[in-house]
PDB file of C-alpha atoms and ligand atoms in Angstrom:
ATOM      1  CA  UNK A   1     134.492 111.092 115.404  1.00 50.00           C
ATOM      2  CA  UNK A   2     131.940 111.383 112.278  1.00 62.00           C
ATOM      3  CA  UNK A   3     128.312 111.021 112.983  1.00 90.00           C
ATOM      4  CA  UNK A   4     128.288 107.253 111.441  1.00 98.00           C
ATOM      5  CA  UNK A   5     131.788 106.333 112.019  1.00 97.00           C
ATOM      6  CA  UNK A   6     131.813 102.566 112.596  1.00 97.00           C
ATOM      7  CA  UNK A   7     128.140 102.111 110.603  1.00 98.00           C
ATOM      8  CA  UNK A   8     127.795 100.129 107.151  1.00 98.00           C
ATOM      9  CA  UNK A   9     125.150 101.815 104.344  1.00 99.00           C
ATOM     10  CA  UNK A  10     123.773  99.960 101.771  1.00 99.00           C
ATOM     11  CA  UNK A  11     123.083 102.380  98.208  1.00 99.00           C
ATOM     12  CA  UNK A  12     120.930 101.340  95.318  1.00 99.00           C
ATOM     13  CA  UNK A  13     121.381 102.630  92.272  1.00 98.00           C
ATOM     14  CA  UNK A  14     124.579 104.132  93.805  1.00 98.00           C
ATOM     15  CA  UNK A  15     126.412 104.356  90.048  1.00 98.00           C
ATOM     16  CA  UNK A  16     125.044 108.294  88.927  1.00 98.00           C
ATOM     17  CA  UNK A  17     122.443 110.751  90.732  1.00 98.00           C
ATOM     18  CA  UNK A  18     121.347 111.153  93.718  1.00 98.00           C
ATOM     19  CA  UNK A  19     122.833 107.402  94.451  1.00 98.00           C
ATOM     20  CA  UNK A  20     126.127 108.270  93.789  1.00 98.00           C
ATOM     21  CA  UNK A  21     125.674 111.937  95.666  1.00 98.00           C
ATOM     22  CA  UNK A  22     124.201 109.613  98.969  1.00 99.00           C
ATOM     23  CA  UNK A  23     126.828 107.320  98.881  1.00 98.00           C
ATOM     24  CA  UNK A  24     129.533 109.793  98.943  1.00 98.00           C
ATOM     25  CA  UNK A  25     127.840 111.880 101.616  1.00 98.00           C
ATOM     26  CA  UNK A  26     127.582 108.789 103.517  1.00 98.00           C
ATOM     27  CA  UNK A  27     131.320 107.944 103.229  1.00 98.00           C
ATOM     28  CA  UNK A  28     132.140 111.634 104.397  1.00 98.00           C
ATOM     29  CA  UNK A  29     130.161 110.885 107.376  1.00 98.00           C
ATOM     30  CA  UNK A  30     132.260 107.843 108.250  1.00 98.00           C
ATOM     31  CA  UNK A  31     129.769 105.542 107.104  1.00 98.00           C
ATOM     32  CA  UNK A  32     131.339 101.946 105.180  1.00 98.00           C
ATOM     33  CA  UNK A  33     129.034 102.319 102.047  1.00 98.00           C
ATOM     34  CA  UNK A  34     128.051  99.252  99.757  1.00 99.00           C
ATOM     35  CA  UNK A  35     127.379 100.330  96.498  1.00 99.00           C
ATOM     36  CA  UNK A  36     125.005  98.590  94.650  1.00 99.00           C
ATOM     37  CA  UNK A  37     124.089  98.859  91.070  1.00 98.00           C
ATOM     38  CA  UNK A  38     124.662  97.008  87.524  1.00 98.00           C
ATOM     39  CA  UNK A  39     127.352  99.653  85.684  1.00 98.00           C
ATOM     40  CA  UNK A  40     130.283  98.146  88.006  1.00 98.00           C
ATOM     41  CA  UNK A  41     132.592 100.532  85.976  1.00 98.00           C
ATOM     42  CA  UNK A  42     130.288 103.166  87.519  1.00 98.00           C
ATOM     43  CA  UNK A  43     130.624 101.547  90.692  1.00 98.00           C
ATOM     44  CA  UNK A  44     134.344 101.376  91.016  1.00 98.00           C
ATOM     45  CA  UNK A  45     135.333 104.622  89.996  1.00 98.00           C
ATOM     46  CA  UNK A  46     133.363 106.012  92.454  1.00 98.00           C
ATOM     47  CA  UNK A  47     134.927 103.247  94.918  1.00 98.00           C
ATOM     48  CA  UNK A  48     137.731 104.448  93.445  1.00 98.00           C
ATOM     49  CA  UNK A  49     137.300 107.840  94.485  1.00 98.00           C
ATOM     50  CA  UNK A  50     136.333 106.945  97.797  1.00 98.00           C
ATOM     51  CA  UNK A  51     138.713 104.579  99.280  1.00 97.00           C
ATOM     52  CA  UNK A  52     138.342 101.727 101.758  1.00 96.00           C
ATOM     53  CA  UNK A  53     135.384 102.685 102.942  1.00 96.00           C
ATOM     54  CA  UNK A  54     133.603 101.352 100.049  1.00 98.00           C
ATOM     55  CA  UNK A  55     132.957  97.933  98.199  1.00 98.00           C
ATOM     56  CA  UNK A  56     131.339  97.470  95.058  1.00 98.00           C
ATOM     57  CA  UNK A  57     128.726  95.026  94.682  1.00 98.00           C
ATOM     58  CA  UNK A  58     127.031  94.643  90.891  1.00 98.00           C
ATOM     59  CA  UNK A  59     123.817  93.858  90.878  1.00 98.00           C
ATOM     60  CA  UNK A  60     120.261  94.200  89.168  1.00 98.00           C
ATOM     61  CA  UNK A  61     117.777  95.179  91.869  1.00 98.00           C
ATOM     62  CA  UNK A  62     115.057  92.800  90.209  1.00 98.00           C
ATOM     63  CA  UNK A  63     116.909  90.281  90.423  1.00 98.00           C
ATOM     64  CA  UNK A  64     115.730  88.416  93.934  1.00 98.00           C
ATOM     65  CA  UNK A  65     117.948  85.950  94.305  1.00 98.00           C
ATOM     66  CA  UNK A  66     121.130  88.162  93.189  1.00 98.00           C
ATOM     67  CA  UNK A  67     120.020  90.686  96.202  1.00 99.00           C
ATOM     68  CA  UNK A  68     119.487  88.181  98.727  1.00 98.00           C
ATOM     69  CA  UNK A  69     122.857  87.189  98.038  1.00 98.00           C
ATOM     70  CA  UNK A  70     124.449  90.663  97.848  1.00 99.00           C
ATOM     71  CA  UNK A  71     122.713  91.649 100.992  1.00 99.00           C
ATOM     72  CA  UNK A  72     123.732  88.922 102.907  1.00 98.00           C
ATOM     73  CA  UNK A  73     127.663  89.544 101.689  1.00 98.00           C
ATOM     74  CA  UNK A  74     127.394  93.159 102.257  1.00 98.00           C
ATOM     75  CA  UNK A  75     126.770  91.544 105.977  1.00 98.00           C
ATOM     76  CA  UNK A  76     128.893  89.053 105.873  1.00 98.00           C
ATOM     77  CA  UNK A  77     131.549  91.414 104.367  1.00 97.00           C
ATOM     78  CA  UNK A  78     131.372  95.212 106.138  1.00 98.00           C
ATOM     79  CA  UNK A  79     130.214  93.652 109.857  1.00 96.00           C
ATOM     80  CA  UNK A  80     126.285  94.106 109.167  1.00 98.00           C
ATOM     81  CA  UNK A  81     124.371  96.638 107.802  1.00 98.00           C
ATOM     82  CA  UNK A  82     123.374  99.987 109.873  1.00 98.00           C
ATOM     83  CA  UNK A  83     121.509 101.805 106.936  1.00 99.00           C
ATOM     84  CA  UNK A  84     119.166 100.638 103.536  1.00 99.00           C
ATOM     85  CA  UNK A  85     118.822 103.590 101.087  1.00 99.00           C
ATOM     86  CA  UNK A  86     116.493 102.255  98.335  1.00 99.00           C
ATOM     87  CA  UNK A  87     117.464 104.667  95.549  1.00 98.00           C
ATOM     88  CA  UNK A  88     117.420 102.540  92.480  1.00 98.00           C
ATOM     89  CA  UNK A  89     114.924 103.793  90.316  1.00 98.00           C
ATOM     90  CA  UNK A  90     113.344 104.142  86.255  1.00 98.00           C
ATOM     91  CA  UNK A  91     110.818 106.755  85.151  1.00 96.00           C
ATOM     92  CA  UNK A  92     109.513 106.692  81.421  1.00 94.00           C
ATOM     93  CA  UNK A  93     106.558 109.429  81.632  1.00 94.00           C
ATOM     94  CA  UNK A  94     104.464 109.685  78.389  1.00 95.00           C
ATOM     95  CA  UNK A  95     100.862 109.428  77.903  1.00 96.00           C
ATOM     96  CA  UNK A  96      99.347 106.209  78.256  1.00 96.00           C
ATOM     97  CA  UNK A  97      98.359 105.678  74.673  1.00 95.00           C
ATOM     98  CA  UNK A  98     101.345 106.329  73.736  1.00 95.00           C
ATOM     99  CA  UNK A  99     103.409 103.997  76.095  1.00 96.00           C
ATOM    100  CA  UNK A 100     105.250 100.932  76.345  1.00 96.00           C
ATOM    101  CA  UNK A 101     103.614  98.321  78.336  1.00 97.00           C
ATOM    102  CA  UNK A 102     107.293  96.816  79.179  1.00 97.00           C
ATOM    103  CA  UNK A 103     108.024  99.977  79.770  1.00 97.00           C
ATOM    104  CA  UNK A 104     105.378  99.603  82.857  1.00 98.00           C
ATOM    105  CA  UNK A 105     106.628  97.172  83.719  1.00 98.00           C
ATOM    106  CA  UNK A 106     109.826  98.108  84.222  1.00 98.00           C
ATOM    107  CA  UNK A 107     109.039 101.087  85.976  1.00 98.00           C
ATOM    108  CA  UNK A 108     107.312  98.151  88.525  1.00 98.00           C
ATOM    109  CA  UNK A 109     109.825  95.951  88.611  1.00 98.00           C
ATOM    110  CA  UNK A 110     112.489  98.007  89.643  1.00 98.00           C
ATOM    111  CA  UNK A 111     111.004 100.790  91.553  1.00 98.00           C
ATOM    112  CA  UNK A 112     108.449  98.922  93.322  1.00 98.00           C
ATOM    113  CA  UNK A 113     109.976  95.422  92.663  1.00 98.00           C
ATOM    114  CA  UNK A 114     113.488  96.419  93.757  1.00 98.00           C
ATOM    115  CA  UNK A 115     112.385  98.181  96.890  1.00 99.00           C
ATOM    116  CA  UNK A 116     110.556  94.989  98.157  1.00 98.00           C
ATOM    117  CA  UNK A 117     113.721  92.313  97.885  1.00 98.00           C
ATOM    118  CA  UNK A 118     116.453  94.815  99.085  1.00 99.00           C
ATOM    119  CA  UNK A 119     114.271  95.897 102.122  1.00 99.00           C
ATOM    120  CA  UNK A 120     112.986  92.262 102.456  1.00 98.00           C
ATOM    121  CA  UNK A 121     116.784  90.950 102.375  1.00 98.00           C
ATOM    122  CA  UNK A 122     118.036  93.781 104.583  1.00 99.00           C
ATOM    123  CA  UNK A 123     115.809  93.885 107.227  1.00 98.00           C
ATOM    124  CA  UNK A 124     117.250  91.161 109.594  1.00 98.00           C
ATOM    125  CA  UNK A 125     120.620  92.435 109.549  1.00 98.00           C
ATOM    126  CA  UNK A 126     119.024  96.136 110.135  1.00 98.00           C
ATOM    127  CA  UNK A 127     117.135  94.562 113.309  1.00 98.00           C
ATOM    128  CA  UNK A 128     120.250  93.122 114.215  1.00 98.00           C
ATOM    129  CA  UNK A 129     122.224  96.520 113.827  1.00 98.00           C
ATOM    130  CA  UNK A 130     119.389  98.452 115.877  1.00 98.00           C
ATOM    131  CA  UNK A 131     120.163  95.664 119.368  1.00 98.00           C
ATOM    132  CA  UNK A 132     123.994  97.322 118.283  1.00 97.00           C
ATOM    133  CA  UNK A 133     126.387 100.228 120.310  1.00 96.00           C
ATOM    134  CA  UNK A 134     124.127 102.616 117.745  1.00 97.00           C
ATOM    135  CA  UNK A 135     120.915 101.517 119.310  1.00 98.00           C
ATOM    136  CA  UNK A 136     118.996 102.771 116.029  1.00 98.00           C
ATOM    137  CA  UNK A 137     118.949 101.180 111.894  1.00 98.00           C
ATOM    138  CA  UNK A 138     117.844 103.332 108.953  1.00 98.00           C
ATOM    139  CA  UNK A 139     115.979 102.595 106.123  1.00 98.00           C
ATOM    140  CA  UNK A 140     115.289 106.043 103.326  1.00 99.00           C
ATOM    141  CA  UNK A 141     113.356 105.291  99.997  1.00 99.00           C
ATOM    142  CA  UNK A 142     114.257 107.838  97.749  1.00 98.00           C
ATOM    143  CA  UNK A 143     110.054 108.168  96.677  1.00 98.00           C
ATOM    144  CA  UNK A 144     109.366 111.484  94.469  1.00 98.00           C
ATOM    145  CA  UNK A 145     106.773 114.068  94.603  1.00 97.00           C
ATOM    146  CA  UNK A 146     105.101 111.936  92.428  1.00 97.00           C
ATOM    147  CA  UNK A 147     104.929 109.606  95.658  1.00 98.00           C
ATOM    148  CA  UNK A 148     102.628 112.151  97.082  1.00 96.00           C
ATOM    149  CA  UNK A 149     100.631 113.604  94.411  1.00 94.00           C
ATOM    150  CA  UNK A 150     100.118 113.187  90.555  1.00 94.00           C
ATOM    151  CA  UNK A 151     100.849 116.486  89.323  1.00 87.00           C
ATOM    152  CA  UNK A 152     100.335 115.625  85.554  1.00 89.00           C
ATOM    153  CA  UNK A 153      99.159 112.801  83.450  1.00 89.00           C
ATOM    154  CA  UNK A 154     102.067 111.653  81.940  1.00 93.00           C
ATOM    155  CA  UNK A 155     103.534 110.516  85.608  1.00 95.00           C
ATOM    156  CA  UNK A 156     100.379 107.597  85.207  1.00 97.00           C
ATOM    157  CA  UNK A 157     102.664 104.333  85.969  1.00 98.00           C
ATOM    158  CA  UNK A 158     105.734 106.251  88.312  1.00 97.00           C
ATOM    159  CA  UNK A 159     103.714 107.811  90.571  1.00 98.00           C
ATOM    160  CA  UNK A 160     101.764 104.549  90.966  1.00 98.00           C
ATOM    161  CA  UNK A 161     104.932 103.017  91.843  1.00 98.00           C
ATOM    162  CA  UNK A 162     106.073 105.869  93.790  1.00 98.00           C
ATOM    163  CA  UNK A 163     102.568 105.587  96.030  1.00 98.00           C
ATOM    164  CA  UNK A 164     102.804 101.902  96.276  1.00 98.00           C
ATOM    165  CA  UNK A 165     106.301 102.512  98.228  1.00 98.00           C
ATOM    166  CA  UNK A 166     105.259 105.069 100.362  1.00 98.00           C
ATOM    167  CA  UNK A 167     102.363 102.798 101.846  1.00 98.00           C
ATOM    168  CA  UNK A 168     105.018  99.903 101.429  1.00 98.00           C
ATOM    169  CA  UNK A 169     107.471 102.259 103.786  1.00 98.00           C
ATOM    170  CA  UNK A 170     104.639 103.838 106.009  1.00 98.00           C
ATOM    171  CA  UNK A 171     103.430 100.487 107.187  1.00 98.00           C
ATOM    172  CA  UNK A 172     107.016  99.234 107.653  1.00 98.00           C
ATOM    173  CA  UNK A 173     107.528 102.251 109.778  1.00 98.00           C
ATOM    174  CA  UNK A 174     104.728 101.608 111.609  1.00 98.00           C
ATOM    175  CA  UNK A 175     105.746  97.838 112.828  1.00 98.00           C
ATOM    176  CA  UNK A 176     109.916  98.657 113.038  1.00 98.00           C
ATOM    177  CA  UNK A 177     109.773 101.642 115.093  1.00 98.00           C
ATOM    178  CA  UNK A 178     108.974  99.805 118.570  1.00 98.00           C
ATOM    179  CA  UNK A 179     112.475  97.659 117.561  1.00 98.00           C
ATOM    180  CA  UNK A 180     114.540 100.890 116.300  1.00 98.00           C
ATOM    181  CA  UNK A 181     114.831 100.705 112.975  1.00 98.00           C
ATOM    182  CA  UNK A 182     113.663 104.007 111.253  1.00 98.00           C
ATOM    183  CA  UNK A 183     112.052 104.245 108.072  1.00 98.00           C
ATOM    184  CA  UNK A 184     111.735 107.222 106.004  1.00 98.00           C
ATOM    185  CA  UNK A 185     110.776 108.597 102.560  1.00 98.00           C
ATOM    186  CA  UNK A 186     112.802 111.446 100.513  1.00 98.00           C
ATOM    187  CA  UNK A 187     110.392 112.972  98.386  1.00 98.00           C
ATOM    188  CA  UNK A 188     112.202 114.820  95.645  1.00 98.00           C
ATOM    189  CA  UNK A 189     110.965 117.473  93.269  1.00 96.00           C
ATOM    190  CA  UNK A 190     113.405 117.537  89.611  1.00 96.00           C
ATOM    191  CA  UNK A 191     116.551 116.932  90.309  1.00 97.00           C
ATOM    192  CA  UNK A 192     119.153 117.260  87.339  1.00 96.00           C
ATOM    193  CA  UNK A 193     120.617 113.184  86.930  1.00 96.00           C
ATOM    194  CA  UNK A 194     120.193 110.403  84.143  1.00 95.00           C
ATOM    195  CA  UNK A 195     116.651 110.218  84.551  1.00 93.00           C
ATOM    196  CA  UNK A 196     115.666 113.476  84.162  1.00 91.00           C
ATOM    197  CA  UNK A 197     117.723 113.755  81.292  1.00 87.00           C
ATOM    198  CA  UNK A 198     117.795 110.657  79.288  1.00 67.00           C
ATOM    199  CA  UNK A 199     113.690 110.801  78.994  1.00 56.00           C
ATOM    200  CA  UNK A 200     111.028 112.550  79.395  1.00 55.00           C
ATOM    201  CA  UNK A 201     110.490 112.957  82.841  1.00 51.00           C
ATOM    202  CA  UNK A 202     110.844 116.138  83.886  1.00 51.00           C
ATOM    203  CA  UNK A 203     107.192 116.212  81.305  1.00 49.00           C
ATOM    204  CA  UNK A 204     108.570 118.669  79.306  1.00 54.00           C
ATOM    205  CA  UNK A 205     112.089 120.182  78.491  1.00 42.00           C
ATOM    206  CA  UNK A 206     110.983 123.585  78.284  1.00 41.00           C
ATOM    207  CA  UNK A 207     109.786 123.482  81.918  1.00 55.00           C
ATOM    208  CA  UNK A 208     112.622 121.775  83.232  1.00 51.00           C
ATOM    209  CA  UNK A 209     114.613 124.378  81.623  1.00 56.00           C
ATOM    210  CA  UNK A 210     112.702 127.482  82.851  1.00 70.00           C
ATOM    211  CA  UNK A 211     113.551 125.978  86.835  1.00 80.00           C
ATOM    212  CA  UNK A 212     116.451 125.853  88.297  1.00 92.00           C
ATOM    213  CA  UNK A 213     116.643 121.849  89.238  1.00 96.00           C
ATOM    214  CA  UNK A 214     118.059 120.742  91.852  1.00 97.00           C
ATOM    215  CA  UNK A 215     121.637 118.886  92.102  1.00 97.00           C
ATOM    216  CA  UNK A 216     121.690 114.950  93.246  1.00 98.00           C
ATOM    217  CA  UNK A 217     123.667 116.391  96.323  1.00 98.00           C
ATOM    218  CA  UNK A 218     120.327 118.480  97.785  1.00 98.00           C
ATOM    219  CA  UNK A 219     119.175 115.307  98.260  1.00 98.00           C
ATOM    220  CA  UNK A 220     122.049 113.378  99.612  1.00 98.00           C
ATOM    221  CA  UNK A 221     121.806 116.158 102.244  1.00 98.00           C
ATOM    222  CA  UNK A 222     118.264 115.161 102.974  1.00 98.00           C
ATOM    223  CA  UNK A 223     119.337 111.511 103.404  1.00 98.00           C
ATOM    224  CA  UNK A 224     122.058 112.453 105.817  1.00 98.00           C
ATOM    225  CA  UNK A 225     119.873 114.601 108.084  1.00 98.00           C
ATOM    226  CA  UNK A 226     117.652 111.504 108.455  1.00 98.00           C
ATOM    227  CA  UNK A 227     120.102 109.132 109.488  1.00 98.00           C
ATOM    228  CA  UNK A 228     122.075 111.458 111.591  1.00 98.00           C
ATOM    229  CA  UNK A 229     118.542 111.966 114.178  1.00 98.00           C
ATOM    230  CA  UNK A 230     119.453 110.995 117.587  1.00 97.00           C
ATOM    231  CA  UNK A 231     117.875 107.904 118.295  1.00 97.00           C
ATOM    232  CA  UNK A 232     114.971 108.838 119.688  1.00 98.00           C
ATOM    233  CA  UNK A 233     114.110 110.811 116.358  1.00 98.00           C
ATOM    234  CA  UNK A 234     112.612 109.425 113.687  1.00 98.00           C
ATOM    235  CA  UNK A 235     112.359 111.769 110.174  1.00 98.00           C
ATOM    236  CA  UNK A 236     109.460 110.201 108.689  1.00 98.00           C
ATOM    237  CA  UNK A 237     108.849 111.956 104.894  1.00 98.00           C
ATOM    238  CA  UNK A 238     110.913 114.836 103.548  1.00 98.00           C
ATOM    239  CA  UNK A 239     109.954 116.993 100.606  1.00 98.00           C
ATOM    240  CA  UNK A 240     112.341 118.387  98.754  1.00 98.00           C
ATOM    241  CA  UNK A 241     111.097 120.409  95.629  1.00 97.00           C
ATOM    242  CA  UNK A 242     113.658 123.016  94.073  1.00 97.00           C
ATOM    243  CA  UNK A 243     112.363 126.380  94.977  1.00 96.00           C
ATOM    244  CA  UNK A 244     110.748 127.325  91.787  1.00 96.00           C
ATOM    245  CA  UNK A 245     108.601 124.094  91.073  1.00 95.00           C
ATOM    246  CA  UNK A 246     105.471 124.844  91.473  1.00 93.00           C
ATOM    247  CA  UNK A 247     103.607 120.978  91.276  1.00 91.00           C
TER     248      UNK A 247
HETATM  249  N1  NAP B 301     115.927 112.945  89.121  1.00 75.17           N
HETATM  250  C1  NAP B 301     114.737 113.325  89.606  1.00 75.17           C
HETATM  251  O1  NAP B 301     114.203 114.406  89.257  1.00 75.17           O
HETATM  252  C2  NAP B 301     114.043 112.479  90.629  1.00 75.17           C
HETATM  253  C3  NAP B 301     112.910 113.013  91.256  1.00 75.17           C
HETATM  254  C4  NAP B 301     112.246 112.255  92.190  1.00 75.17           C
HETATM  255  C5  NAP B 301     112.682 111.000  92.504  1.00 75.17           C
HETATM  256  N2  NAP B 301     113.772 110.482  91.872  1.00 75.17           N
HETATM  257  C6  NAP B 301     114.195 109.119  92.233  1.00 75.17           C
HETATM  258  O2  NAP B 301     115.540 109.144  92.633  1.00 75.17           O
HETATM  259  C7  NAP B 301     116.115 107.861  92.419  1.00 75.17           C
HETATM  260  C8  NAP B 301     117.447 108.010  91.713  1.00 75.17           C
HETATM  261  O3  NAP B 301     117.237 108.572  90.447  1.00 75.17           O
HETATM  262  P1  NAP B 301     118.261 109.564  89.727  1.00 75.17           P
HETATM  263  O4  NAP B 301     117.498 110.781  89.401  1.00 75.17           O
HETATM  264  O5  NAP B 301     119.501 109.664  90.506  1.00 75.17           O
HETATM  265  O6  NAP B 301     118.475 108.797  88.345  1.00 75.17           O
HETATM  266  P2  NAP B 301     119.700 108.038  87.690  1.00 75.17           P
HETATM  267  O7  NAP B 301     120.904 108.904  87.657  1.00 75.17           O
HETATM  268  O8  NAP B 301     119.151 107.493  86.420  1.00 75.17           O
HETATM  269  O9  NAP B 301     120.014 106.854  88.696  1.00 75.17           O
HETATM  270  C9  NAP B 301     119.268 105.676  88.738  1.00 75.17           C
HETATM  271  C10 NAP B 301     120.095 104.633  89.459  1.00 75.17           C
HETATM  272  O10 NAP B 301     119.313 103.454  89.591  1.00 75.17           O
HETATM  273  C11 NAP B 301     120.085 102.364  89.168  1.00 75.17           C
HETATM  274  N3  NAP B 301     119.239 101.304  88.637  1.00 75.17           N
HETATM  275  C12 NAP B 301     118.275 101.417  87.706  1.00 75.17           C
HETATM  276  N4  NAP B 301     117.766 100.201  87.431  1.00 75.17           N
HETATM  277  C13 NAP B 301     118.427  99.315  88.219  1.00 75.17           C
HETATM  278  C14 NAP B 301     118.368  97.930  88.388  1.00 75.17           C
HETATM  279  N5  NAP B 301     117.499  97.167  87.702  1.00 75.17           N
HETATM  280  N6  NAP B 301     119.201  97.343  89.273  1.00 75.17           N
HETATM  281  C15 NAP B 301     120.089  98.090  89.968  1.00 75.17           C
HETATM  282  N7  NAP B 301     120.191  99.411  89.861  1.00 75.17           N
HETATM  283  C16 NAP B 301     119.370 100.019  88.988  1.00 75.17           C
HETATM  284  C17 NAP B 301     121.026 102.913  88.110  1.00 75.17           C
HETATM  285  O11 NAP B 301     122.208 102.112  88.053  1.00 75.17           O
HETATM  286  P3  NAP B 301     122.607 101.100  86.870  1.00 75.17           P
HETATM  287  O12 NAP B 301     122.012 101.601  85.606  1.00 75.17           O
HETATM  288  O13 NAP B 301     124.105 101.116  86.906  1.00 75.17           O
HETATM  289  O14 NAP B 301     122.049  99.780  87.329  1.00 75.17           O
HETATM  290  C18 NAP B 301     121.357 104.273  88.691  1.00 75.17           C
HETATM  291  O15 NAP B 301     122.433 104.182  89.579  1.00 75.17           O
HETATM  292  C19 NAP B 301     115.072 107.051  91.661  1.00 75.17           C
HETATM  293  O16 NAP B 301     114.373 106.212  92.557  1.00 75.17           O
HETATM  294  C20 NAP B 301     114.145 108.112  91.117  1.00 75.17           C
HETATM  295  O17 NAP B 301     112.848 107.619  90.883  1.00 75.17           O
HETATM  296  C21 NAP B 301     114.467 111.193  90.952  1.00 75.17           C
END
């Protein structure tokens, strides 16, 4: 039997990245995944790809009402939910001067926003899971290194957003462990996906192209580990830079 054969994850942002890397690692562990994210095309091909043991559910993570509703069918649908991975995320890095004040927002909104009504509308049907034949729930942000640090100016509004869920997930760990539900933070370092190349955020290209990045799957890997502890183990933070990035 796989490690999380007869468990149900729940993936944000689980339509390209490190989303879509989780989500299939998940499913290869036995896991039923719910995959969450607004490109449903995205969605079902990967569905596609994976079989029955995964249901698409299109959604904007902003959207509070929308999640509460998707979480509770995810629950309703795939016999409760075992595992949160909040991995739906937007980085714009530029200099402050010259940014976007939407774009602020929207970093907020979904990155901080997002985090708060999935984990909000999840967290009853993790409590219920951990009082389950697992004995244990999961819930992994996907933070960044900018989560723990700000390693250059341009990060200004993402790492803000990326601190405020760490102390967001920290004090949730904090008051869930004594009822079994785990919650950790993946802390990744570049990673080659959408983000990193559709703007400017791995600060500039000529860096990003001078280190090997990593692929979306190192960090599926790191999510994996986590939720595959024993019970009595609890993977708090993991920081996962590739090996030539320095900051
Ligand atoms: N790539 C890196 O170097 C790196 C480093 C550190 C941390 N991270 C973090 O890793 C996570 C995943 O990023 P990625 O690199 O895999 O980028 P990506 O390929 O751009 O994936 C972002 C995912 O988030 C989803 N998303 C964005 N806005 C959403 C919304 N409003 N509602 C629902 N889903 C939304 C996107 O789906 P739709 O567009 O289909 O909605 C997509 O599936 C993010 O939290 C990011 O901050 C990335």
């Amino acid at each position: 039997m796989s490690t999380l054969e007869g468990t149900t994850a729940v993936v944000t942002g689980a339509s390209s990245g490190i989303g879509e890397a989780t989500a299939r690692a998940l499913a290869g562990q036995g896991a039923r995944v719910a995959l969450l994210a607004r490109r449903r095309d995205r969605l079902e091909a990967l569905a596609g790809e994976l079989g029955e043991r995964a249901a698409v559910y299109e959604v904007d993570v902003t959207d509070d009402d929308a999640v509460a509703t998707v979480i509770a069918g995810v629950a309703r649908d795939l016999g409760g939910i075992d595992i949160l991975v909040n991995n739906a995320g937007y980085g714009s890095m530029n200099p402050a001067a010259e940014s976007d004040l939407a774009e602020w927002r929207r970093m907020v909104e979904v990155n901080v926003n997002g985090v708060l009504g999935t984990t909000h509308a999840a967290l009853e049907h993790l409590a219920a899971a951990a009082k389950g034949p697992r004995g244990v729930a999961d819930v992994v942000t996907i933070s960044s290194v900018a989560g723990r640090k700000v390693a250059f100016p341009g990060a200004n509004v993402y790492a803000a957003t990326k601190h405020a869920v760490g102390a967001f997930s920290e004090a949730l760990r904090q008051e869930l462990g004594a009822r079994h539900v785990r919650v950790g933070l993946v802390e990744p370092g570049l990673v080659r996906s959408e983000l990193t190349e559709g703007n400017g955020a791995a600060q500039d290209a000529e860096q990003s192209q001078e280190l090997g990045l990593m692929e979306p799957e190192d960090i599926a890997d790191a999510v994996v580990h986590m939720v595959t502890r024993p019970r009595r183990a609890a993977v708090n933070e993991m920081l996962v830079r590739p090996t030539e990035q320095a900051r």
